[in-house]
Coordinates of C-alpha atoms in Angstrom, one line a residue:
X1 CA -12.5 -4.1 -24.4
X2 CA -8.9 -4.7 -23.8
X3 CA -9.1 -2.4 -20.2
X4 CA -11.6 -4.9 -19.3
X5 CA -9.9 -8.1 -20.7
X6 CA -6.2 -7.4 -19.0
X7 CA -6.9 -7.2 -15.9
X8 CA -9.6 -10.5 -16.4
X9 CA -6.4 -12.8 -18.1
X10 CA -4.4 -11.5 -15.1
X11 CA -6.3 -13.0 -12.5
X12 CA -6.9 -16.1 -14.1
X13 CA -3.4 -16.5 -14.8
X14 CA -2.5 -16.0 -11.0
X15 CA -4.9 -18.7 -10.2
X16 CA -3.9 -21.0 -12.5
X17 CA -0.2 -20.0 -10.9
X18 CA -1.6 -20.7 -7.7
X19 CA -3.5 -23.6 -8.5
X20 CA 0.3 -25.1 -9.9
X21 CA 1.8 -24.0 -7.0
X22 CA -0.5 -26.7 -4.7
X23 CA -0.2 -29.1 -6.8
X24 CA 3.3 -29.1 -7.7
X25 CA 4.5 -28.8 -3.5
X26 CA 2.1 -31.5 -2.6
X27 CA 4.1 -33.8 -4.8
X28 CA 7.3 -32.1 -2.9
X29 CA 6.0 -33.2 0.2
X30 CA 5.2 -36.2 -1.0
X31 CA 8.6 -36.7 -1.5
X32 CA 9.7 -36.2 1.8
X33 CA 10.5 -32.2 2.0
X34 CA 10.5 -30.9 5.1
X35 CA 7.5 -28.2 4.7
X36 CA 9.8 -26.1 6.9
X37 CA 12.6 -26.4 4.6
X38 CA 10.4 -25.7 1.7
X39 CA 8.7 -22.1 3.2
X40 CA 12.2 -20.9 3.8
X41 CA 13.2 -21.7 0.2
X42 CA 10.0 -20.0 -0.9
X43 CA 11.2 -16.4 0.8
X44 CA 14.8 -16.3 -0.2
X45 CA 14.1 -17.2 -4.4
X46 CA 10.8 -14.6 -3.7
X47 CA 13.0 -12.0 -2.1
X48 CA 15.7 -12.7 -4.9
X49 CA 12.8 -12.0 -6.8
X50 CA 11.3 -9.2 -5.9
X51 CA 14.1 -6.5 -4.9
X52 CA 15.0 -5.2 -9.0
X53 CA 11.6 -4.5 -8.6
X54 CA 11.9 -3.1 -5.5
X55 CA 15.0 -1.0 -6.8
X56 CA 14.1 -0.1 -10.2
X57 CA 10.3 0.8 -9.9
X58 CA 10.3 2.6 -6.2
X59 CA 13.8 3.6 -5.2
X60 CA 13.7 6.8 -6.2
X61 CA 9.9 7.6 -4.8
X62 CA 9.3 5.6 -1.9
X63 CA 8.7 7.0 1.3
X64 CA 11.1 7.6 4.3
X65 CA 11.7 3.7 6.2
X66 CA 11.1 4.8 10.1
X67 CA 11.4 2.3 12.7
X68 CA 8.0 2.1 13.0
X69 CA 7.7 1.1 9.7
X70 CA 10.5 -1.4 10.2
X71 CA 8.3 -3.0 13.1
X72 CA 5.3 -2.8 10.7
X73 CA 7.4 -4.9 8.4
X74 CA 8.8 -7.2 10.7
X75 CA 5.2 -8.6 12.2
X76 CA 3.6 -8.3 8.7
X77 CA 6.6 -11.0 8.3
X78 CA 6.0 -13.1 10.8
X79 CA 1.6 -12.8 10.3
X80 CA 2.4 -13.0 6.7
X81 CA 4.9 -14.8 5.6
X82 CA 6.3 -17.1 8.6
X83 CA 3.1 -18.2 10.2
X84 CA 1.0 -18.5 7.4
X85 CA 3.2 -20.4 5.0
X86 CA 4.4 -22.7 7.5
X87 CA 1.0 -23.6 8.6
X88 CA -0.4 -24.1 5.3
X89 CA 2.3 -25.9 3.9
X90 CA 2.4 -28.4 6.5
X91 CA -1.9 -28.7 6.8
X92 CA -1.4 -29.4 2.8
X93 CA 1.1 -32.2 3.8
X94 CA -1.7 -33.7 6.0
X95 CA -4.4 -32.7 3.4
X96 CA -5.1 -32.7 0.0
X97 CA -4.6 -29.6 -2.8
X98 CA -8.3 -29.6 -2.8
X99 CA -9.5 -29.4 0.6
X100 CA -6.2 -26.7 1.2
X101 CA -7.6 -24.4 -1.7
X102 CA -11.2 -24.7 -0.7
X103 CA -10.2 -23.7 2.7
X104 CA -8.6 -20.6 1.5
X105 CA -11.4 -19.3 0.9
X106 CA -12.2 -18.7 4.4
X107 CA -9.6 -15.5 4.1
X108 CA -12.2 -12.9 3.5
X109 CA -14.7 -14.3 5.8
X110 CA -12.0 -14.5 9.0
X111 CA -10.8 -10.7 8.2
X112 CA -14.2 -9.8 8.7
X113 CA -14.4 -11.8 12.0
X114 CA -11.1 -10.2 13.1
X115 CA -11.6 -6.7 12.0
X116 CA -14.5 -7.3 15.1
X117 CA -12.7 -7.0 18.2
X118 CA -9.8 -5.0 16.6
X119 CA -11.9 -1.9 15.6
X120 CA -10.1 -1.5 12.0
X121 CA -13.4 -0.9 10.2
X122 CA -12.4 2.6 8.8
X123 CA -9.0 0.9 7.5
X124 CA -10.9 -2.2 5.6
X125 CA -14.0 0.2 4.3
X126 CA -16.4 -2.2 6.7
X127 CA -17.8 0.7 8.9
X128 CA -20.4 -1.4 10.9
X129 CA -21.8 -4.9 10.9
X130 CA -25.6 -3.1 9.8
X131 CA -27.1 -5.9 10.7
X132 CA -30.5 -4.1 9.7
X133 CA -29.4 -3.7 6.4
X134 CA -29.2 -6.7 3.8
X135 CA -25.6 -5.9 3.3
X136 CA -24.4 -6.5 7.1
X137 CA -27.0 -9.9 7.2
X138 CA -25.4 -11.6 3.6
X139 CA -21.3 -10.7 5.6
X140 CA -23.0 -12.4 8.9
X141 CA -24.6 -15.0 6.4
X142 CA -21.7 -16.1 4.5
X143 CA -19.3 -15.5 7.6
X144 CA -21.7 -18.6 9.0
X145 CA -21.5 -20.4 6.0
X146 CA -17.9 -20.5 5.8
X147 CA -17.6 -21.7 9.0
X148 CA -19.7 -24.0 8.4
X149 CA -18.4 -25.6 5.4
X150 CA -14.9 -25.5 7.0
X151 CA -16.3 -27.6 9.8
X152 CA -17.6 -30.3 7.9
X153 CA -14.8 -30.5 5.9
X154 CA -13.1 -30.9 9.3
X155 CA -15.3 -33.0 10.6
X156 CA -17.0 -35.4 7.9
X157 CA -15.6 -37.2 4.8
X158 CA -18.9 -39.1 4.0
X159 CA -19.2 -41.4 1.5
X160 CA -16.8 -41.9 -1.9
X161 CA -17.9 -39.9 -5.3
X162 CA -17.6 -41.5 -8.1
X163 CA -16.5 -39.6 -10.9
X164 CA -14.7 -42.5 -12.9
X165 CA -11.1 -42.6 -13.2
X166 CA -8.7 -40.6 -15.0
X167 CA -6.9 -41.9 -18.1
X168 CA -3.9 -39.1 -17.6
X169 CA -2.7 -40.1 -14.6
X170 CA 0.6 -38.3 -13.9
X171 CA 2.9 -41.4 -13.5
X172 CA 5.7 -39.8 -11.9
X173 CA 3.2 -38.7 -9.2
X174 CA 2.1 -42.3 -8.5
X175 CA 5.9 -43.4 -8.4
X176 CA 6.1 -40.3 -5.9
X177 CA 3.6 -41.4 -4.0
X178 CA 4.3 -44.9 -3.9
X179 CA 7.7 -44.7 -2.6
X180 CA 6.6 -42.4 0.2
X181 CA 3.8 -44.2 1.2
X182 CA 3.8 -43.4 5.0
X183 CA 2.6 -39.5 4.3
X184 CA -0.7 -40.5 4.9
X185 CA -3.8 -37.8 5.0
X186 CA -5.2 -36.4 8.6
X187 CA -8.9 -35.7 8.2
X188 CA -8.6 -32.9 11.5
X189 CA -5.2 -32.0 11.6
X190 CA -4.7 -30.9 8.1
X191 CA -7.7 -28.5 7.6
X192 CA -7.3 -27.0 11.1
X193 CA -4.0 -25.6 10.6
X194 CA -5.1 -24.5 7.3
X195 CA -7.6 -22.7 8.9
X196 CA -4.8 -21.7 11.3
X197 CA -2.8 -19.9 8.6
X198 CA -6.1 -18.1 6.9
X199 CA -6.5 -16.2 10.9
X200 CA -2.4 -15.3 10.5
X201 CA -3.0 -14.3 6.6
X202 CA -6.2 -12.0 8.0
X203 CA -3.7 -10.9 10.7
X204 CA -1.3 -9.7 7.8
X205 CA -4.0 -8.1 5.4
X206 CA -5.2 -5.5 9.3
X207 CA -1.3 -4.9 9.6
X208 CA -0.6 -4.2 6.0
X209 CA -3.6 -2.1 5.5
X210 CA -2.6 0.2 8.6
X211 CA 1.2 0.2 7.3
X212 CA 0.1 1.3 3.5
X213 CA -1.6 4.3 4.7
X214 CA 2.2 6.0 5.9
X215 CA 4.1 3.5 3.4
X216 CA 3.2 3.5 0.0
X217 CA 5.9 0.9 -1.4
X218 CA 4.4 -2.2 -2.0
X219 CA 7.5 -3.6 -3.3
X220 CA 9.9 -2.6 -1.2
X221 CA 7.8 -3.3 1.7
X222 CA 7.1 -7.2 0.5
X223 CA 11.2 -7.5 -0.3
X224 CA 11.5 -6.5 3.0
X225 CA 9.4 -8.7 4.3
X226 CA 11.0 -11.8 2.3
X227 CA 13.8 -11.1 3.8
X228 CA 13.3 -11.2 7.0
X229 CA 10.7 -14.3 7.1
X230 CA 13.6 -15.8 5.5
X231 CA 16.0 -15.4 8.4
X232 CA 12.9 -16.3 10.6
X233 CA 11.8 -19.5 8.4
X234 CA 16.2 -20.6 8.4
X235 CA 15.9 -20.3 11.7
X236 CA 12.9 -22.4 12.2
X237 CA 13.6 -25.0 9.5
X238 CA 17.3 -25.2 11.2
X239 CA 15.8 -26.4 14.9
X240 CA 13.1 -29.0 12.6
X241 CA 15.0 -30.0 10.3
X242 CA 19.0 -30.4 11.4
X243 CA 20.3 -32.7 8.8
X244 CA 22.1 -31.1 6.0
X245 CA 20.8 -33.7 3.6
X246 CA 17.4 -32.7 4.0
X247 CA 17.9 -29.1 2.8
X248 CA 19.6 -30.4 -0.8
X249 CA 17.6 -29.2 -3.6
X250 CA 19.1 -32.4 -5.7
X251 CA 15.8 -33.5 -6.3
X252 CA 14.1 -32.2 -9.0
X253 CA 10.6 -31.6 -7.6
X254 CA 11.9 -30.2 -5.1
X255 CA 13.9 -27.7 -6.7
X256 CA 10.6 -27.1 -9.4
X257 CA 8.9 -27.0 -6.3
X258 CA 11.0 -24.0 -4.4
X259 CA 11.8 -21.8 -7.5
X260 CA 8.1 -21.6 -8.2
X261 CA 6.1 -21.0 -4.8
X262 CA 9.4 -18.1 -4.7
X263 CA 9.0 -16.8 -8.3
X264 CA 4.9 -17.1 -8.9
X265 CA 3.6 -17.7 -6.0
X266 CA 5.1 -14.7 -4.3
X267 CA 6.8 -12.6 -7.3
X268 CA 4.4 -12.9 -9.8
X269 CA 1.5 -13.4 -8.6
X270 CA 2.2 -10.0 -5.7
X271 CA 3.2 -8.0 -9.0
X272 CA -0.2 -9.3 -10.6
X273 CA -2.4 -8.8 -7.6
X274 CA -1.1 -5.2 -6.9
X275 CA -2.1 -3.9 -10.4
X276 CA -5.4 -5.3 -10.8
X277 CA -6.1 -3.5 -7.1
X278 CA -4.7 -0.5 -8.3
X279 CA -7.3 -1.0 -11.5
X280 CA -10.3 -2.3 -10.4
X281 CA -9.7 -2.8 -6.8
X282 CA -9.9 -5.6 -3.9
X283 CA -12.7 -6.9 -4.4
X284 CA -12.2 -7.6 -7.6
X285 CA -9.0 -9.5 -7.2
X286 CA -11.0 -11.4 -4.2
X287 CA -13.9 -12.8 -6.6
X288 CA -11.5 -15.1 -8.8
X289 CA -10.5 -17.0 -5.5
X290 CA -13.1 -20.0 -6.3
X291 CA -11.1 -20.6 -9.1
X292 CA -8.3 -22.0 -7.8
X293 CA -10.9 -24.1 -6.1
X294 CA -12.1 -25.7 -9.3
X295 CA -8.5 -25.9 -11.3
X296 CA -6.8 -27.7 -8.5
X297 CA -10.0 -30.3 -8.2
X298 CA -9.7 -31.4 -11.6
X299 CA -6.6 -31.0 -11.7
X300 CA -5.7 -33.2 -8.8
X301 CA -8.5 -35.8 -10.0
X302 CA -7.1 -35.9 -13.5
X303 CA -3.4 -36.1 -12.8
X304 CA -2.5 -37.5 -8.9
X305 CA -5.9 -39.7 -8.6
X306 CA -7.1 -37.8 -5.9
X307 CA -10.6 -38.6 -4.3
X308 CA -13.3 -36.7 -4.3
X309 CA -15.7 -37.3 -1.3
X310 CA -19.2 -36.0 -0.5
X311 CA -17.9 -33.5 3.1
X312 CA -15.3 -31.9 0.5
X313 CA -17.9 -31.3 -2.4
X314 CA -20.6 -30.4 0.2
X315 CA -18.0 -28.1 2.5
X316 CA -16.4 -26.8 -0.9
X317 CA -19.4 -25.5 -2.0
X318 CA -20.6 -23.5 1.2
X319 CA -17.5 -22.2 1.4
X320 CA -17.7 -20.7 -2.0
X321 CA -21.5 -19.5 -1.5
X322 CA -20.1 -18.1 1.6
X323 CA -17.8 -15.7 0.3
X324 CA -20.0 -14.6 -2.5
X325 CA -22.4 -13.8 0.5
X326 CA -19.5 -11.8 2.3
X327 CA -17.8 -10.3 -1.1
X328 CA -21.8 -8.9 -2.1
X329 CA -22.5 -7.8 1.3
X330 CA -19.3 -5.3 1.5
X331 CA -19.5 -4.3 -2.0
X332 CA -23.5 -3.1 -1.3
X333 CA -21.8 -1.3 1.9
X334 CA -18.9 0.4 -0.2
X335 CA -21.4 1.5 -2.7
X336 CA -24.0 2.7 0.4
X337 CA -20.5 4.6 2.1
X338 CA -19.8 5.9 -1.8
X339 CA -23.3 7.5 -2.0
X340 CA -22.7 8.9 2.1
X341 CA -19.2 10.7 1.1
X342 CA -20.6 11.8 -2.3
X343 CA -23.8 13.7 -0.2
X344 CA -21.6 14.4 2.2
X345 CA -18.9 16.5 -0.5
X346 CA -21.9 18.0 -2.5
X347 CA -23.6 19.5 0.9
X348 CA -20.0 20.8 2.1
X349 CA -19.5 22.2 -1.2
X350 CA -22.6 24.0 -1.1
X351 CA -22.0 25.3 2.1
X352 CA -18.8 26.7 1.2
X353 CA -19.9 28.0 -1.5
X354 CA -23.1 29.7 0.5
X355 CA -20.0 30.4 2.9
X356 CA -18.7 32.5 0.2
X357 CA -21.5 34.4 -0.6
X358 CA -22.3 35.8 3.1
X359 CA -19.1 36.7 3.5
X360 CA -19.1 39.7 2.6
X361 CA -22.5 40.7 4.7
X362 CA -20.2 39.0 7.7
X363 CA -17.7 41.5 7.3
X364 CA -19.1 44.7 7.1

């Protein structure tokens, strides 16, 4: 019970994490952070972070750093850490925390897209399309209706849901808000580089999966990683964002804001996300992404008034359906590939073993 349970309470905690996470650095961008100054931030307090863990757990057993490996790093940096932060922090400036989570979800459904052209099947266990088989047709299928929903999210607000009004709404939000009235919402920009930052996160999850095969560090890899994506991000955030002012962490949602995306949603939840792949594996870790979805929604509803309209709810809910369709469709293909290897051991093993047997017949 407890095997099962662990693993269960650690995934829902690094939703909830995440789900915090959106909501707290909307209200940071609300306030007028740069979203450039807040990424770079993010990778020096998660590289801060992450390097005792780096030191104490893998020091002494991880692999030999090559260049190669170094380059690995360094575009897993910019795919992972520059690109995709940046674009999603400033899509959630122009969007909501609920149409930015929901949009998220679009991650498994774009590696599978990308994989494509790039011929990494072998690396990402997704041999073939099989469009024959009901597995390749539900990935084609909920590929299609993620893209889908995404669009009309894009595309189509529709008509106000009412859901009644909140009696806990967070006041310092509304003062936040308030004072900072100009951020207002961009129905195309937001969600497009959303979806802009899920193709650079896919990017990251082809490079990473190559570079784990030859370098099994995970931590040391991702420190590395911070690091540099936080020279890249300074560097960035210096050429937007050239007044000193701007970069003071005197606020205190901003500050709350910085330390957390840096300690949970890099440290915390990577540490959390690595052992539940190690114990149950990927696809696991990939089902409790709807969460998010749902926590943030009521979340934002309850506490920052936020409006719920009929293309979110509809393109929400595709999107989920989507990559239930994609998640089922490459576990049925990882259990068809399980069954092929398994055949494929038991027939070598018998032919060694028959191998054995004649061998002595051979010889003489």
């Amino acid at each position: 019970m407890g095997a099962d349970l662990l693993p269960f309470l650690s995934m829902v905690l690094v939703q909830v994490g995440y789900a915090g996470m959106n909501i707290i650095s909307k209200l940071a961008l609300d306030s007028g952070m740069n979203p450039f100054v807040m990424v770079a931030y993010r990778q020096i307090f998660a590289t801060i972070i992450i390097i005792p863990f780096a030191y104490f757990l893998e020091w002494k057993t991880m692999p030999k750093i090559t260049k190669h490996i170094l380059f690995q790093i360094f575009i897993s940096s910019i795919l992972g850490a520059t690109l995709n932060q940046c674009l999603y922090f400033v899509g959630l400036k122009y969007s909501t925390p609920t149409i930015a989570c929901a949009l998220n979800n679009l991650l498994p459904a774009i590696t599978f897209v990308m994989a494509l052209p790039f011929g990494y099947y072998n690396l990402l266990n997704m041999e073939t399309v099989g469009i024959k088989r009901k597995s390749g047709q539900a990935k084609v299928l909920g590929t299609s209706l993620c893209v889908g929903g995404a669009m009309l999210m894009s595309f189509y607000k529709g008509s106000l849901i009412n859901i009644g009004e909140s009696s806990i709404h967070w006041r310092y939000a509304e003062n936040i808000r308030q004072r900072n009235s100009s951020n207002e919402e961009n129905t195309f920009l937001g969600p497009l580089l959303i979806v802009a930052s899920c193709i650079a996160w896919a990017g990251w999850f082809i490079v990473q999966t190559k570079m784990s095969k030859a370098f099994s560090a995970p931590y040391t890899s991702s420190a590395l990683m911070c690091f540099m994506a936080s020279i890249q991000c300074l560097v960035i955030g210096a050429f937007e964002e050239q007044h000193i002012k701007e970069w003071s962490l005197a606020s205190n949602i901003r500050v709350i804001a910085s330390i957390y995306c840096g300690a949970i949603g890099s440290a915390l939840a990577f540490c959390l996300m690595s052992w539940c792949i190690q114990k149950r594996g990927p696809l696991y870790v990939s089902m409790f992404s709807p969460l998010m979805l749902v926590i943030v929604a009521v979340a934002s509803w309850a506490l920052l008034d936020e409006k719920i309209y009929v293309g979110t709810a509809v393109g929400s809910a595709l999107i989920v359906v989507g990559l239930y369709a994609v998640l089922w469709g490459k576990d049925k293909e990882m259990d068809q590939q399980t069954s092929i290897d398994e055949m494929s051991l038991g027939e070598g093993m018998e032919s060694a073993y028959k191998g054995e047997m004649e061998l002595p017949v051979y010889s003489k």
